[in-house]
mmCIF file of N, CA, C and O and ligand atoms in Angstrom:
data_model
loop_
_atom_site.group_PDB
_atom_site.id
_atom_site.type_symbol
_atom_site.label_atom_id
_atom_site.label_comp_id
_atom_site.label_asym_id
_atom_site.label_seq_id
_atom_site.Cartn_x
_atom_site.Cartn_y
_atom_site.Cartn_z
ATOM 1 N N MET Y 1 2.835 -11.009 -6.173
ATOM 2 C CA MET Y 1 2.482 -9.773 -6.847
ATOM 3 C C MET Y 1 0.996 -9.510 -6.670
ATOM 4 O O MET Y 1 0.208 -10.421 -6.461
ATOM 5 N N ARG Y 2 0.665 -8.232 -6.761
ATOM 6 C CA ARG Y 2 -0.725 -7.839 -6.570
ATOM 7 C C ARG Y 2 -1.266 -7.177 -7.829
ATOM 8 O O ARG Y 2 -0.573 -6.389 -8.458
ATOM 9 N N ILE Y 3 -2.480 -7.542 -8.148
ATOM 10 C CA ILE Y 3 -3.156 -6.958 -9.308
ATOM 11 C C ILE Y 3 -4.352 -6.180 -8.786
ATOM 12 O O ILE Y 3 -5.142 -6.706 -7.982
ATOM 13 N N TYR Y 4 -4.434 -4.942 -9.224
ATOM 14 C CA TYR Y 4 -5.516 -4.073 -8.768
ATOM 15 C C TYR Y 4 -6.461 -3.735 -9.906
ATOM 16 O O TYR Y 4 -6.066 -3.722 -11.076
ATOM 17 N N LEU Y 5 -7.698 -3.440 -9.545
ATOM 18 C CA LEU Y 5 -8.704 -3.085 -10.544
ATOM 19 C C LEU Y 5 -8.598 -1.625 -10.958
ATOM 20 O O LEU Y 5 -9.106 -1.231 -11.999
ATOM 21 N N ASP Y 6 -7.941 -0.835 -10.122
ATOM 22 C CA ASP Y 6 -7.872 0.596 -10.393
ATOM 23 C C ASP Y 6 -6.435 1.095 -10.296
ATOM 24 O O ASP Y 6 -5.573 0.456 -9.707
ATOM 25 N N GLU Y 7 -6.180 2.254 -10.865
ATOM 26 C CA GLU Y 7 -4.832 2.822 -10.871
ATOM 27 C C GLU Y 7 -4.350 3.241 -9.490
ATOM 28 O O GLU Y 7 -3.157 3.274 -9.230
ATOM 29 N N ASN Y 8 -5.273 3.581 -8.609
ATOM 30 C CA ASN Y 8 -4.898 4.034 -7.261
ATOM 31 C C ASN Y 8 -4.583 2.883 -6.304
ATOM 32 O O ASN Y 8 -4.311 3.095 -5.142
ATOM 33 N N LYS Y 9 -4.640 1.658 -6.816
ATOM 34 C CA LYS Y 9 -4.336 0.456 -6.040
ATOM 35 C C LYS Y 9 -5.190 0.347 -4.772
ATOM 36 O O LYS Y 9 -4.705 0.047 -3.696
ATOM 37 N N LYS Y 10 -6.478 0.632 -4.918
ATOM 38 C CA LYS Y 10 -7.382 0.506 -3.780
ATOM 39 C C LYS Y 10 -8.224 -0.763 -3.876
ATOM 40 O O LYS Y 10 -8.579 -1.339 -2.862
ATOM 41 N N GLU Y 11 -8.574 -1.169 -5.098
ATOM 42 C CA GLU Y 11 -9.411 -2.356 -5.266
ATOM 43 C C GLU Y 11 -8.556 -3.543 -5.686
ATOM 44 O O GLU Y 11 -8.153 -3.661 -6.833
ATOM 45 N N LEU Y 12 -8.319 -4.427 -4.727
ATOM 46 C CA LEU Y 12 -7.466 -5.589 -4.964
ATOM 47 C C LEU Y 12 -8.213 -6.640 -5.788
ATOM 48 O O LEU Y 12 -9.321 -7.052 -5.437
ATOM 49 N N ALA Y 13 -7.618 -7.063 -6.898
ATOM 50 C CA ALA Y 13 -8.248 -8.065 -7.761
ATOM 51 C C ALA Y 13 -7.645 -9.446 -7.519
ATOM 52 O O ALA Y 13 -8.360 -10.446 -7.484
ATOM 53 N N ALA Y 14 -6.315 -9.509 -7.359
ATOM 54 C CA ALA Y 14 -5.660 -10.810 -7.192
ATOM 55 C C ALA Y 14 -4.309 -10.648 -6.501
ATOM 56 O O ALA Y 14 -3.668 -9.601 -6.591
ATOM 57 N N VAL Y 15 -3.922 -11.708 -5.782
ATOM 58 C CA VAL Y 15 -2.585 -11.784 -5.187
ATOM 59 C C VAL Y 15 -1.981 -13.103 -5.658
ATOM 60 O O VAL Y 15 -2.602 -14.161 -5.510
ATOM 61 N N ILE Y 16 -0.813 -13.026 -6.257
ATOM 62 C CA ILE Y 16 -0.137 -14.215 -6.774
ATOM 63 C C ILE Y 16 1.205 -14.361 -6.075
ATOM 64 O O ILE Y 16 1.980 -13.399 -6.002
ATOM 65 N N CYS Y 17 1.465 -15.560 -5.548
ATOM 66 C CA CYS Y 17 2.726 -15.825 -4.866
ATOM 67 C C CYS Y 17 3.873 -15.684 -5.873
ATOM 68 O O CYS Y 17 3.860 -16.328 -6.923
ATOM 69 N N ASN Y 18 4.848 -14.837 -5.543
ATOM 70 C CA ASN Y 18 5.982 -14.631 -6.456
ATOM 71 C C ASN Y 18 6.855 -15.871 -6.591
ATOM 72 O O ASN Y 18 7.518 -16.056 -7.602
ATOM 73 N N LYS Y 19 6.836 -16.737 -5.571
ATOM 74 C CA LYS Y 19 7.708 -17.915 -5.593
ATOM 75 C C LYS Y 19 7.103 -19.059 -6.416
ATOM 76 O O LYS Y 19 7.764 -19.620 -7.268
ATOM 77 N N CYS Y 20 5.839 -19.420 -6.145
ATOM 78 C CA CYS Y 20 5.244 -20.603 -6.787
ATOM 79 C C CYS Y 20 4.136 -20.265 -7.794
ATOM 80 O O CYS Y 20 3.575 -21.157 -8.412
ATOM 81 N N ARG Y 21 3.813 -19.008 -7.942
ATOM 82 C CA ARG Y 21 2.799 -18.517 -8.882
ATOM 83 C C ARG Y 21 1.375 -18.918 -8.520
ATOM 84 O O ARG Y 21 0.466 -18.786 -9.337
ATOM 85 N N ARG Y 22 1.158 -19.432 -7.334
ATOM 86 C CA ARG Y 22 -0.207 -19.795 -6.947
ATOM 87 C C ARG Y 22 -1.005 -18.522 -6.674
ATOM 88 O O ARG Y 22 -0.512 -17.593 -6.047
ATOM 89 N N GLU Y 23 -2.240 -18.518 -7.167
ATOM 90 C CA GLU Y 23 -3.114 -17.380 -6.909
ATOM 91 C C GLU Y 23 -3.798 -17.586 -5.561
ATOM 92 O O GLU Y 23 -4.435 -18.616 -5.328
ATOM 93 N N LEU Y 24 -3.639 -16.626 -4.684
ATOM 94 C CA LEU Y 24 -4.232 -16.714 -3.354
ATOM 95 C C LEU Y 24 -5.704 -16.313 -3.413
ATOM 96 O O LEU Y 24 -6.140 -15.661 -4.369
ATOM 97 N N THR Y 25 -6.440 -16.698 -2.393
ATOM 98 C CA THR Y 25 -7.871 -16.425 -2.378
ATOM 99 C C THR Y 25 -8.150 -14.960 -2.050
ATOM 100 O O THR Y 25 -7.785 -14.469 -0.987
ATOM 101 N N VAL Y 26 -8.787 -14.290 -2.989
ATOM 102 C CA VAL Y 26 -9.225 -12.906 -2.786
ATOM 103 C C VAL Y 26 -10.722 -12.861 -3.055
ATOM 104 O O VAL Y 26 -11.173 -13.306 -4.111
ATOM 105 N N GLU Y 27 -11.464 -12.379 -2.066
ATOM 106 C CA GLU Y 27 -12.922 -12.260 -2.225
ATOM 107 C C GLU Y 27 -13.341 -10.823 -1.970
ATOM 108 O O GLU Y 27 -13.034 -10.266 -0.903
ATOM 109 N N ASN Y 28 -14.028 -10.249 -2.919
ATOM 110 C CA ASN Y 28 -14.494 -8.860 -2.806
ATOM 111 C C ASN Y 28 -13.369 -7.903 -2.414
ATOM 112 O O ASN Y 28 -13.543 -7.030 -1.563
ATOM 113 N N GLY Y 29 -12.211 -8.119 -2.988
ATOM 114 C CA GLY Y 29 -11.092 -7.213 -2.745
ATOM 115 C C GLY Y 29 -10.343 -7.464 -1.451
ATOM 116 O O GLY Y 29 -9.465 -6.698 -1.080
ATOM 117 N N ILE Y 30 -10.708 -8.558 -0.735
ATOM 118 C CA ILE Y 30 -10.058 -8.853 0.542
ATOM 119 C C ILE Y 30 -9.294 -10.165 0.438
ATOM 120 O O ILE Y 30 -9.849 -11.184 0.012
ATOM 121 N N LEU Y 31 -8.028 -10.117 0.819
ATOM 122 C CA LEU Y 31 -7.184 -11.308 0.816
ATOM 123 C C LEU Y 31 -7.636 -12.224 1.951
ATOM 124 O O LEU Y 31 -7.679 -11.811 3.099
ATOM 125 N N LYS Y 32 -7.983 -13.482 1.594
ATOM 126 C CA LYS Y 32 -8.594 -14.377 2.571
ATOM 127 C C LYS Y 32 -7.690 -15.519 3.027
ATOM 128 O O LYS Y 32 -8.186 -16.552 3.480
ATOM 129 N N GLU Y 33 -6.386 -15.364 2.870
ATOM 130 C CA GLU Y 33 -5.482 -16.378 3.406
ATOM 131 C C GLU Y 33 -4.157 -15.751 3.792
ATOM 132 O O GLU Y 33 -3.885 -14.592 3.458
ATOM 133 N N GLY Y 34 -3.348 -16.528 4.507
ATOM 134 C CA GLY Y 34 -2.073 -16.021 4.983
ATOM 135 C C GLY Y 34 -1.142 -15.652 3.849
ATOM 136 O O GLY Y 34 -1.074 -16.351 2.841
ATOM 137 N N CYS Y 35 -0.444 -14.558 4.018
ATOM 138 C CA CYS Y 35 0.430 -14.054 2.957
ATOM 139 C C CYS Y 35 1.547 -13.238 3.592
ATOM 140 O O CYS Y 35 1.305 -12.463 4.505
ATOM 141 N N PHE Y 36 2.767 -13.431 3.102
ATOM 142 C CA PHE Y 36 3.870 -12.583 3.540
ATOM 143 C C PHE Y 36 4.065 -11.504 2.483
ATOM 144 O O PHE Y 36 4.275 -11.811 1.307
ATOM 145 N N CYS Y 37 3.966 -10.273 2.893
ATOM 146 C CA CYS Y 37 4.097 -9.156 1.965
ATOM 147 C C CYS Y 37 5.480 -8.544 2.131
ATOM 148 O O CYS Y 37 5.738 -7.861 3.112
ATOM 149 N N GLY Y 38 6.353 -8.811 1.185
ATOM 150 C CA GLY Y 38 7.684 -8.217 1.219
ATOM 151 C C GLY Y 38 7.626 -6.796 0.686
ATOM 152 O O GLY Y 38 7.021 -6.548 -0.349
ATOM 153 N N ASP Y 39 8.194 -5.867 1.417
ATOM 154 C CA ASP Y 39 8.172 -4.455 1.030
ATOM 155 C C ASP Y 39 9.455 -3.841 1.565
ATOM 156 O O ASP Y 39 9.552 -3.549 2.748
ATOM 157 N N SER Y 40 10.440 -3.710 0.713
ATOM 158 C CA SER Y 40 11.725 -3.214 1.185
ATOM 159 C C SER Y 40 12.217 -2.055 0.326
ATOM 160 O O SER Y 40 12.113 -2.086 -0.894
ATOM 161 N N ARG Y 41 12.720 -1.061 0.989
ATOM 162 C CA ARG Y 41 13.312 0.090 0.303
ATOM 163 C C ARG Y 41 14.806 0.043 0.535
ATOM 164 O O ARG Y 41 15.251 0.064 1.683
ATOM 165 N N PHE Y 42 15.539 -0.079 -0.537
ATOM 166 C CA PHE Y 42 16.996 -0.168 -0.424
ATOM 167 C C PHE Y 42 17.588 1.229 -0.556
ATOM 168 O O PHE Y 42 17.329 1.926 -1.528
ATOM 169 N N GLY Y 43 18.346 1.592 0.427
ATOM 170 C CA GLY Y 43 18.881 2.950 0.485
ATOM 171 C C GLY Y 43 20.256 3.103 -0.123
ATOM 172 O O GLY Y 43 20.753 2.236 -0.846
ATOM 173 N N TYR Y 44 20.845 4.191 0.201
ATOM 174 C CA TYR Y 44 22.114 4.628 -0.370
ATOM 175 C C TYR Y 44 23.245 3.618 -0.170
ATOM 176 O O TYR Y 44 24.093 3.448 -1.035
ATOM 177 N N PHE Y 45 23.272 2.940 0.971
ATOM 178 C CA PHE Y 45 24.390 2.048 1.282
ATOM 179 C C PHE Y 45 24.216 0.630 0.742
ATOM 180 O O PHE Y 45 25.044 -0.234 0.976
ATOM 181 N N SER Y 46 23.156 0.375 0.036
ATOM 182 C CA SER Y 46 22.949 -0.945 -0.547
ATOM 183 C C SER Y 46 23.481 -0.963 -1.981
ATOM 184 O O SER Y 46 23.865 0.069 -2.527
ATOM 185 N N ASN Y 47 23.431 -2.145 -2.572
ATOM 186 C CA ASN Y 47 23.804 -2.258 -3.991
ATOM 187 C C ASN Y 47 22.610 -2.001 -4.911
ATOM 188 O O ASN Y 47 22.710 -2.133 -6.126
ATOM 189 N N LYS Y 48 21.460 -1.705 -4.297
ATOM 190 C CA LYS Y 48 20.241 -1.436 -5.073
ATOM 191 C C LYS Y 48 19.801 0.006 -4.835
ATOM 192 O O LYS Y 48 18.619 0.288 -4.681
ATOM 193 N N ASP Y 49 20.737 0.862 -4.828
ATOM 194 C CA ASP Y 49 20.557 2.268 -4.481
ATOM 195 C C ASP Y 49 19.211 2.853 -4.921
ATOM 196 O O ASP Y 49 18.942 2.993 -6.101
ATOM 197 N N GLY Y 50 18.412 3.162 -3.944
ATOM 198 C CA GLY Y 50 17.168 3.870 -4.217
ATOM 199 C C GLY Y 50 16.054 3.043 -4.823
ATOM 200 O O GLY Y 50 15.079 3.582 -5.314
ATOM 201 N N LYS Y 51 16.172 1.706 -4.768
ATOM 202 C CA LYS Y 51 15.129 0.863 -5.360
ATOM 203 C C LYS Y 51 14.180 0.335 -4.275
ATOM 204 O O LYS Y 51 14.577 0.092 -3.150
ATOM 205 N N LYS Y 52 12.931 0.141 -4.674
ATOM 206 C CA LYS Y 52 11.954 -0.504 -3.798
ATOM 207 C C LYS Y 52 11.660 -1.880 -4.372
ATOM 208 O O LYS Y 52 11.521 -2.019 -5.586
ATOM 209 N N HIS Y 53 11.541 -2.861 -3.509
ATOM 210 C CA HIS Y 53 11.152 -4.199 -3.936
ATOM 211 C C HIS Y 53 9.853 -4.577 -3.236
ATOM 212 O O HIS Y 53 9.718 -4.369 -2.023
ATOM 213 N N PHE Y 54 8.927 -5.125 -3.989
ATOM 214 C CA PHE Y 54 7.668 -5.619 -3.434
ATOM 215 C C PHE Y 54 7.457 -7.041 -3.915
ATOM 216 O O PHE Y 54 7.714 -7.335 -5.084
ATOM 217 N N PHE Y 55 7.011 -7.914 -3.031
ATOM 218 C CA PHE Y 55 6.630 -9.265 -3.448
ATOM 219 C C PHE Y 55 5.695 -9.867 -2.415
ATOM 220 O O PHE Y 55 5.591 -9.377 -1.290
ATOM 221 N N ASP Y 56 4.994 -10.930 -2.832
ATOM 222 C CA ASP Y 56 4.100 -11.656 -1.932
ATOM 223 C C ASP Y 56 4.473 -13.128 -1.944
ATOM 224 O O ASP Y 56 4.821 -13.678 -2.991
ATOM 225 N N LEU Y 57 4.413 -13.750 -0.791
ATOM 226 C CA LEU Y 57 4.626 -15.192 -0.682
ATOM 227 C C LEU Y 57 3.426 -15.824 -0.022
ATOM 228 O O LEU Y 57 2.914 -15.309 0.977
ATOM 229 N N CYS Y 58 2.968 -16.970 -0.582
ATOM 230 C CA CYS Y 58 1.898 -17.711 0.084
ATOM 231 C C CYS Y 58 2.469 -18.282 1.384
ATOM 232 O O CYS Y 58 3.696 -18.315 1.577
ATOM 233 N N GLU Y 59 1.618 -18.732 2.263
ATOM 234 C CA GLU Y 59 2.069 -19.191 3.579
ATOM 235 C C GLU Y 59 3.011 -20.388 3.461
ATOM 236 O O GLU Y 59 3.977 -20.504 4.217
ATOM 237 N N GLU Y 60 2.743 -21.271 2.491
ATOM 238 C CA GLU Y 60 3.595 -22.446 2.303
ATOM 239 C C GLU Y 60 5.014 -22.033 1.896
ATOM 240 O O GLU Y 60 5.999 -22.549 2.436
ATOM 241 N N CYS Y 61 5.127 -21.108 0.956
ATOM 242 C CA CYS Y 61 6.451 -20.640 0.519
ATOM 243 C C CYS Y 61 7.143 -19.852 1.628
ATOM 244 O O CYS Y 61 8.362 -19.928 1.787
ATOM 245 N N TYR Y 62 6.369 -19.114 2.397
ATOM 246 C CA TYR Y 62 6.936 -18.392 3.538
ATOM 247 C C TYR Y 62 7.525 -19.372 4.540
ATOM 248 O O TYR Y 62 8.658 -19.195 5.016
ATOM 249 N N ASP Y 63 6.769 -20.441 4.836
ATOM 250 C CA ASP Y 63 7.249 -21.446 5.800
ATOM 251 C C ASP Y 63 8.542 -22.097 5.310
ATOM 252 O O ASP Y 63 9.458 -22.326 6.100
ATOM 253 N N LYS Y 64 8.611 -22.385 4.007
ATOM 254 C CA LYS Y 64 9.839 -22.971 3.447
ATOM 255 C C LYS Y 64 11.004 -22.002 3.579
ATOM 256 O O LYS Y 64 12.126 -22.404 3.884
ATOM 257 N N MET Y 65 10.747 -20.718 3.338
ATOM 258 C CA MET Y 65 11.813 -19.714 3.419
ATOM 259 C C MET Y 65 12.353 -19.617 4.847
ATOM 260 O O MET Y 65 13.569 -19.657 5.051
ATOM 261 N N ILE Y 66 11.473 -19.529 5.831
ATOM 262 C CA ILE Y 66 11.958 -19.322 7.204
ATOM 263 C C ILE Y 66 12.584 -20.586 7.787
ATOM 264 O O ILE Y 66 13.376 -20.494 8.719
ATOM 265 N N LYS Y 67 12.262 -21.761 7.215
ATOM 266 C CA LYS Y 67 12.930 -22.985 7.661
ATOM 267 C C LYS Y 67 14.428 -22.917 7.385
ATOM 268 O O LYS Y 67 15.212 -23.575 8.049
ATOM 269 N N GLY Y 68 14.834 -22.142 6.389
ATOM 270 C CA GLY Y 68 16.241 -22.011 6.032
ATOM 271 C C GLY Y 68 16.994 -21.002 6.886
ATOM 272 O O GLY Y 68 18.195 -20.838 6.715
ATOM 273 N N PHE Y 69 16.297 -20.322 7.783
ATOM 274 C CA PHE Y 69 16.955 -19.315 8.618
ATOM 275 C C PHE Y 69 17.849 -19.968 9.665
ATOM 276 O O PHE Y 69 17.459 -20.962 10.295
ATOM 277 N N ALA Y 70 19.036 -19.407 9.899
ATOM 278 C CA ALA Y 70 19.919 -19.877 10.965
ATOM 279 C C ALA Y 70 19.339 -19.504 12.325
ATOM 280 O O ALA Y 70 19.469 -20.237 13.301
ATOM 281 N N ILE Y 71 18.688 -18.360 12.381
ATOM 282 C CA ILE Y 71 18.050 -17.893 13.621
ATOM 283 C C ILE Y 71 16.545 -17.863 13.364
ATOM 284 O O ILE Y 71 16.094 -17.229 12.404
ATOM 285 N N PRO Y 72 15.768 -18.568 14.174
ATOM 286 C CA PRO Y 72 14.315 -18.608 13.929
ATOM 287 C C PRO Y 72 13.674 -17.221 14.001
ATOM 288 O O PRO Y 72 14.203 -16.323 14.658
ATOM 289 N N VAL Y 73 12.554 -17.060 13.327
ATOM 290 C CA VAL Y 73 11.822 -15.795 13.393
ATOM 291 C C VAL Y 73 11.367 -15.557 14.821
ATOM 292 O O VAL Y 73 11.157 -16.494 15.590
ATOM 293 N N GLU Y 74 11.234 -14.304 15.183
ATOM 294 C CA GLU Y 74 10.671 -13.962 16.481
ATOM 295 C C GLU Y 74 9.160 -14.024 16.342
ATOM 296 O O GLU Y 74 8.608 -13.626 15.323
ATOM 297 N N GLU Y 75 8.517 -14.546 17.363
ATOM 298 C CA GLU Y 75 7.078 -14.769 17.282
ATOM 299 C C GLU Y 75 6.412 -14.259 18.544
ATOM 300 O O GLU Y 75 6.948 -14.417 19.630
ATOM 301 N N GLU Y 76 5.263 -13.627 18.384
ATOM 302 C CA GLU Y 76 4.485 -13.239 19.540
ATOM 303 C C GLU Y 76 3.006 -13.300 19.192
ATOM 304 O O GLU Y 76 2.631 -13.273 18.022
ATOM 305 N N GLU Y 77 2.186 -13.398 20.209
ATOM 306 C CA GLU Y 77 0.746 -13.473 20.006
ATOM 307 C C GLU Y 77 0.200 -12.098 19.639
ATOM 308 O O GLU Y 77 0.604 -11.092 20.207
ATOM 309 N N VAL Y 78 -0.721 -12.072 18.669
ATOM 310 C CA VAL Y 78 -1.378 -10.832 18.283
ATOM 311 C C VAL Y 78 -2.849 -10.961 18.656
ATOM 312 O O VAL Y 78 -3.505 -11.931 18.275
ATOM 313 N N ASN Y 79 -3.344 -10.001 19.420
ATOM 314 C CA ASN Y 79 -4.725 -10.095 19.859
ATOM 315 C C ASN Y 79 -5.718 -9.593 18.831
ATOM 316 O O ASN Y 79 -6.829 -10.088 18.733
ATOM 317 N N GLU Y 80 -5.310 -8.599 18.050
ATOM 318 C CA GLU Y 80 -6.217 -8.054 17.053
ATOM 319 C C GLU Y 80 -5.911 -8.643 15.695
ATOM 320 O O GLU Y 80 -4.968 -8.239 15.033
ATOM 321 N N LEU Y 81 -6.697 -9.609 15.286
ATOM 322 C CA LEU Y 81 -6.504 -10.243 13.985
ATOM 323 C C LEU Y 81 -7.361 -9.554 12.945
ATOM 324 O O LEU Y 81 -8.484 -9.130 13.230
ATOM 325 N N MET Y 82 -6.807 -9.430 11.740
ATOM 326 C CA MET Y 82 -7.582 -8.799 10.673
ATOM 327 C C MET Y 82 -8.433 -9.838 9.988
ATOM 328 O O MET Y 82 -8.111 -10.954 9.863
HETATM 329 ZN ZN1 LIG N 1 3.888 -19.890 -2.946
#
C-alpha cells in the first residue's frame, strides 16, 4: 500500500508491502528499492465487476510469489532503468 502526503497522490510518503507489512525505503518521495506494483481493473466478465485492486509487494515477497508459478515469468533486459 502507498501513503501519500497530499490528496492528489503526488507526494509519496511511504510504501508498505501488502504481504509482509515491511515498510520499503522511500527517500524524498522516491521509492528506493524493488517493488511489484499490482494494479488490476476487473471488468464485466469477472466476479469483481467494476472493481480496481491495488497492492505493493517487496522484492522478497514478489520472488516468493513467482516461485509458485507453473510457468516462469517472462524476462528481458531493460536498458533504461529508473
Ligand atoms: Zn514483503
